[in-house]
């Protein structure tokens, strides 16, 4: 109990700090503070943390492994937490059915085959699954993401599926890149995306180390793990 209280206080302080960073970045960019949604990336942390964050006002959480996310979403839901679940990791097609059962958004769609699998799995949903196309900004798809040449092909596959709604784009700044350069490039592609598909206005960009640059370049969602929950033991 006491440990729970201490963790709650720690998360509350971290959350305040992250919200202040977002607010300052918005102000510097001349954007309203509520134009950026915080997604708490809770991977490797327990469902109890998700429940505490929900109690502190967090509305959106992100996970990158299906098994872990499925269990955590069920536990958090059982504890009464009502959240929007974002899947942000590389996804195997054989996990589509599982992910579609708890996720509200899949941010990491990067192939036609994955879009088709998700669309098929999402057909029985009451609400379409929101999908972001993950873009590989350096053209190296090794860490996930479509290269620019494939962007419209994958996007069209998403929009042709009844179970899916194309909501926008997601990217991670490539290792070693200046985040401003990365997110400026993302903003350009996001602009083309929303011109072509008027509902696709979400720009998910920015993590603990580079959220300011992401907000400067129009991010509507930032995905924050470390600054909220602490250092992870593993690299993921
Ligand atoms: C882990 C992860 C994050 C959060 O990263 P932090 O640096 O811990 O804030 C954001 N996006 C994706 C895709 C991730 O895998």
Coordinates of C-alpha atoms and ligand atoms in Angstrom, one line a residue:
X1 CA 0.0 0.0 0.0
X2 CA 2.7 2.4 1.1
X3 CA 4.8 1.4 -1.9
X4 CA 1.8 2.1 -4.2
X5 CA 1.5 5.6 -2.7
X6 CA 5.1 6.3 -3.3
X7 CA 4.9 5.1 -6.9
X8 CA 1.8 7.2 -7.3
X9 CA 3.7 10.3 -6.0
X10 CA 6.6 9.6 -8.3
X11 CA 4.4 9.2 -11.4
X12 CA 2.5 12.3 -10.5
X13 CA 5.7 14.3 -10.3
X14 CA 7.0 12.9 -13.6
X15 CA 3.7 13.5 -15.3
X16 CA 3.7 17.1 -14.1
X17 CA 7.2 17.5 -15.5
X18 CA 6.3 16.0 -18.9
X19 CA 3.1 18.1 -19.1
X20 CA 5.2 21.3 -18.4
X21 CA 7.6 20.3 -21.1
X22 CA 4.7 19.9 -23.6
X23 CA 3.1 23.1 -22.5
X24 CA 6.4 25.1 -22.9
X25 CA 7.0 23.5 -26.3
X26 CA 3.5 24.4 -27.5
X27 CA 3.9 27.9 -26.3
X28 CA 7.2 28.3 -28.1
X29 CA 5.6 27.0 -31.2
X30 CA 2.6 29.3 -30.9
X31 CA 0.3 26.3 -30.5
X32 CA -2.5 25.7 -28.0
X33 CA -1.4 23.5 -25.1
X34 CA -4.2 21.1 -25.7
X35 CA -3.1 20.5 -29.3
X36 CA -0.8 17.7 -28.2
X37 CA -1.9 14.5 -26.7
X38 CA 0.4 12.6 -24.3
X39 CA 0.6 8.9 -24.9
X40 CA 2.3 7.1 -22.0
X41 CA 4.4 4.3 -23.3
X42 CA 4.2 1.8 -20.5
X43 CA 6.1 -1.1 -22.0
X44 CA 8.0 -3.2 -19.4
X45 CA 6.1 -1.5 -16.6
X46 CA 3.2 -3.3 -14.8
X47 CA -0.5 -2.8 -15.2
X48 CA -0.5 -1.2 -11.7
X49 CA 1.4 1.7 -13.2
X50 CA -1.1 2.0 -16.0
X51 CA -3.9 2.2 -13.4
X52 CA -2.1 4.8 -11.4
X53 CA -1.5 6.9 -14.6
X54 CA -5.1 6.6 -15.5
X55 CA -6.0 7.9 -12.1
X56 CA -3.7 10.8 -12.6
X57 CA -5.5 11.8 -15.8
X58 CA -3.6 10.0 -18.5
X59 CA -5.9 9.0 -21.3
X60 CA -3.7 7.2 -23.8
X61 CA -1.2 4.5 -23.3
X62 CA 1.2 2.8 -25.7
X63 CA 2.7 -0.7 -25.8
X64 CA 5.0 -2.4 -28.3
X65 CA 4.6 -6.2 -27.6
X66 CA 1.3 -8.0 -28.2
X67 CA 1.5 -10.5 -25.4
X68 CA 2.5 -7.9 -22.8
X69 CA -0.1 -5.4 -24.0
X70 CA -3.0 -7.9 -24.1
X71 CA -2.4 -8.9 -20.5
X72 CA -1.9 -5.4 -19.3
X73 CA -5.0 -4.0 -21.1
X74 CA -7.1 -6.7 -19.6
X75 CA -5.8 -6.1 -16.1
X76 CA -6.1 -2.3 -16.4
X77 CA -9.6 -2.7 -17.7
X78 CA -10.6 -5.1 -14.9
X79 CA -9.3 -2.4 -12.4
X80 CA -11.6 0.1 -13.9
X81 CA -9.2 2.1 -16.0
X82 CA -10.7 3.3 -19.3
X83 CA -7.9 4.2 -21.8
X84 CA -7.1 4.5 -25.4
X85 CA -4.6 1.7 -26.2
X86 CA -2.0 2.5 -28.9
X87 CA 0.1 -0.3 -30.4
X88 CA 3.5 1.2 -31.3
X89 CA 5.8 -1.8 -32.0
X90 CA 6.7 -4.0 -35.0
X91 CA 3.8 -6.3 -35.5
X92 CA 3.6 -9.8 -37.0
X93 CA 0.6 -10.5 -39.1
X94 CA -0.3 -13.5 -37.0
X95 CA -0.8 -11.1 -34.0
X96 CA -3.3 -8.9 -35.9
X97 CA -6.4 -10.7 -34.4
X98 CA -5.1 -10.3 -30.9
X99 CA -4.1 -6.7 -31.2
X100 CA -7.4 -5.7 -32.8
X101 CA -9.2 -7.1 -29.7
X102 CA -7.7 -4.5 -27.3
X103 CA -6.1 -1.7 -29.3
X104 CA -7.8 1.5 -30.3
X105 CA -4.9 2.6 -32.6
X106 CA -2.2 0.7 -34.3
X107 CA 0.6 3.3 -35.0
X108 CA 3.1 1.0 -36.7
X109 CA 1.4 -0.1 -40.0
X110 CA 4.2 -0.4 -42.5
X111 CA 3.2 -2.9 -45.2
X112 CA 0.2 -3.7 -47.3
X113 CA 0.2 -7.3 -46.0
X114 CA -0.1 -6.0 -42.4
X115 CA -2.8 -3.6 -43.4
X116 CA -4.8 -6.4 -45.0
X117 CA -4.4 -8.6 -42.0
X118 CA -5.5 -5.9 -39.6
X119 CA -8.4 -5.0 -41.9
X120 CA -9.6 -8.6 -41.9
X121 CA -9.2 -8.9 -38.1
X122 CA -11.0 -5.6 -37.5
X123 CA -14.1 -6.4 -39.6
X124 CA -16.0 -7.6 -36.5
X125 CA -15.3 -4.5 -34.5
X126 CA -18.0 -2.0 -33.7
X127 CA -15.7 0.9 -34.2
X128 CA -13.1 0.9 -37.0
X129 CA -9.5 0.5 -35.8
X130 CA -7.5 3.7 -36.2
X131 CA -4.3 3.2 -38.1
X132 CA -1.2 5.3 -38.5
X133 CA 1.3 4.6 -41.2
X134 CA 4.8 4.4 -39.7
X135 CA 7.3 6.2 -41.9
X136 CA 10.9 5.3 -42.2
X137 CA 12.5 8.8 -42.4
X138 CA 16.0 7.5 -43.4
X139 CA 14.7 5.1 -46.0
X140 CA 16.0 2.1 -44.0
X141 CA 13.1 -0.1 -43.1
X142 CA 15.1 -2.2 -40.7
X143 CA 13.5 -0.5 -37.6
X144 CA 10.1 -0.5 -39.1
X145 CA 8.3 2.0 -41.3
X146 CA 7.5 2.4 -44.9
X147 CA 9.8 4.2 -47.3
X148 CA 8.4 7.2 -49.1
X149 CA 7.9 5.3 -52.3
X150 CA 5.5 2.9 -50.7
X151 CA 3.5 5.4 -48.6
X152 CA 0.5 5.8 -50.9
X153 CA 0.3 2.2 -51.7
X154 CA 0.0 1.2 -48.0
X155 CA -2.3 4.2 -47.3
X156 CA -4.7 3.2 -50.1
X157 CA -4.7 -0.4 -48.7
X158 CA -5.8 1.0 -45.3
X159 CA -8.5 3.3 -46.8
X160 CA -9.9 0.4 -48.8
X161 CA -10.6 -1.6 -45.7
X162 CA -13.9 -1.2 -43.9
X163 CA -12.5 -2.2 -40.6
X164 CA -9.7 0.5 -40.6
X165 CA -9.6 4.3 -40.5
X166 CA -6.5 6.0 -41.8
X167 CA -5.7 8.5 -39.0
X168 CA -2.3 9.8 -40.0
X169 CA 1.4 9.1 -39.6
X170 CA 4.0 8.0 -37.0
X171 CA 7.8 8.1 -37.0
X172 CA 10.8 7.6 -34.7
X173 CA 13.7 10.0 -35.4
X174 CA 16.5 7.8 -36.9
X175 CA 19.5 7.2 -34.6
X176 CA 22.1 9.8 -35.1
X177 CA 19.8 12.2 -36.9
X178 CA 19.1 15.7 -35.6
X179 CA 15.5 15.4 -34.5
X180 CA 14.5 18.7 -36.1
X181 CA 15.6 17.4 -39.4
X182 CA 13.7 14.2 -38.9
X183 CA 10.5 15.8 -37.8
X184 CA 10.6 18.5 -40.4
X185 CA 10.7 15.7 -43.0
X186 CA 7.8 14.0 -41.2
X187 CA 5.8 17.2 -41.2
X188 CA 6.2 17.5 -45.0
X189 CA 4.9 13.9 -45.5
X190 CA 2.1 14.4 -42.9
X191 CA 1.0 17.5 -44.9
X192 CA 0.8 15.5 -48.1
X193 CA -1.1 12.8 -46.3
X194 CA -3.7 15.1 -44.9
X195 CA -4.1 16.8 -48.3
X196 CA -4.8 13.5 -49.9
X197 CA -6.9 12.0 -47.0
X198 CA -8.6 14.8 -45.2
X199 CA -9.3 12.8 -42.0
X200 CA -5.7 11.7 -41.6
X201 CA -4.4 14.5 -39.4
X202 CA -2.6 12.6 -36.6
X203 CA 1.2 13.1 -36.4
X204 CA 2.7 10.8 -33.7
X205 CA 6.3 11.9 -33.1
X206 CA 8.5 12.7 -30.2
X207 CA 9.7 10.6 -27.3
X208 CA 11.4 11.5 -24.0
X209 CA 14.5 12.8 -25.6
X210 CA 13.0 14.8 -28.5
X211 CA 9.4 15.8 -27.7
X212 CA 10.2 19.5 -28.1
X213 CA 11.5 19.1 -31.6
X214 CA 8.4 17.0 -32.5
X215 CA 6.0 19.7 -31.1
X216 CA 7.9 22.4 -33.0
X217 CA 7.2 20.4 -36.2
X218 CA 3.5 19.8 -35.6
X219 CA 3.2 16.5 -33.6
X220 CA -0.3 16.0 -32.4
X221 CA 0.8 13.0 -30.2
X222 CA 4.0 12.5 -28.3
X223 CA 4.9 9.0 -27.0
X224 CA 6.7 9.2 -23.7
X225 CA 8.1 6.3 -21.7
X226 CA 11.3 7.0 -19.8
X227 CA 10.5 10.6 -18.6
X228 CA 7.2 9.4 -17.1
X229 CA 8.0 5.9 -15.8
X230 CA 11.7 5.8 -15.4
X231 CA 14.6 4.1 -17.1
X232 CA 13.9 0.7 -18.6
X233 CA 16.2 -2.2 -18.0
X234 CA 16.1 -3.4 -21.5
X235 CA 16.7 -1.4 -24.6
X236 CA 13.2 -1.6 -25.9
Ligands
LIG1 C1 9.6 2.9 -26.2 C2 9.0 3.7 -27.3 C3 8.7 5.1 -27.0 C4 9.1 5.8 -25.7 O1 10.4 6.1 -25.7 P1 11.1 6.9 -24.5 O2 12.4 7.3 -25.0 O3 11.2 5.9 -23.3 O4 10.2 8.0 -24.1 C5 8.1 5.8 -28.0 N1 7.8 5.2 -29.2 C6 8.1 4.0 -29.5 C7 7.7 3.4 -30.8 C8 8.7 3.2 -28.5 O5 9.0 1.9 -28.8

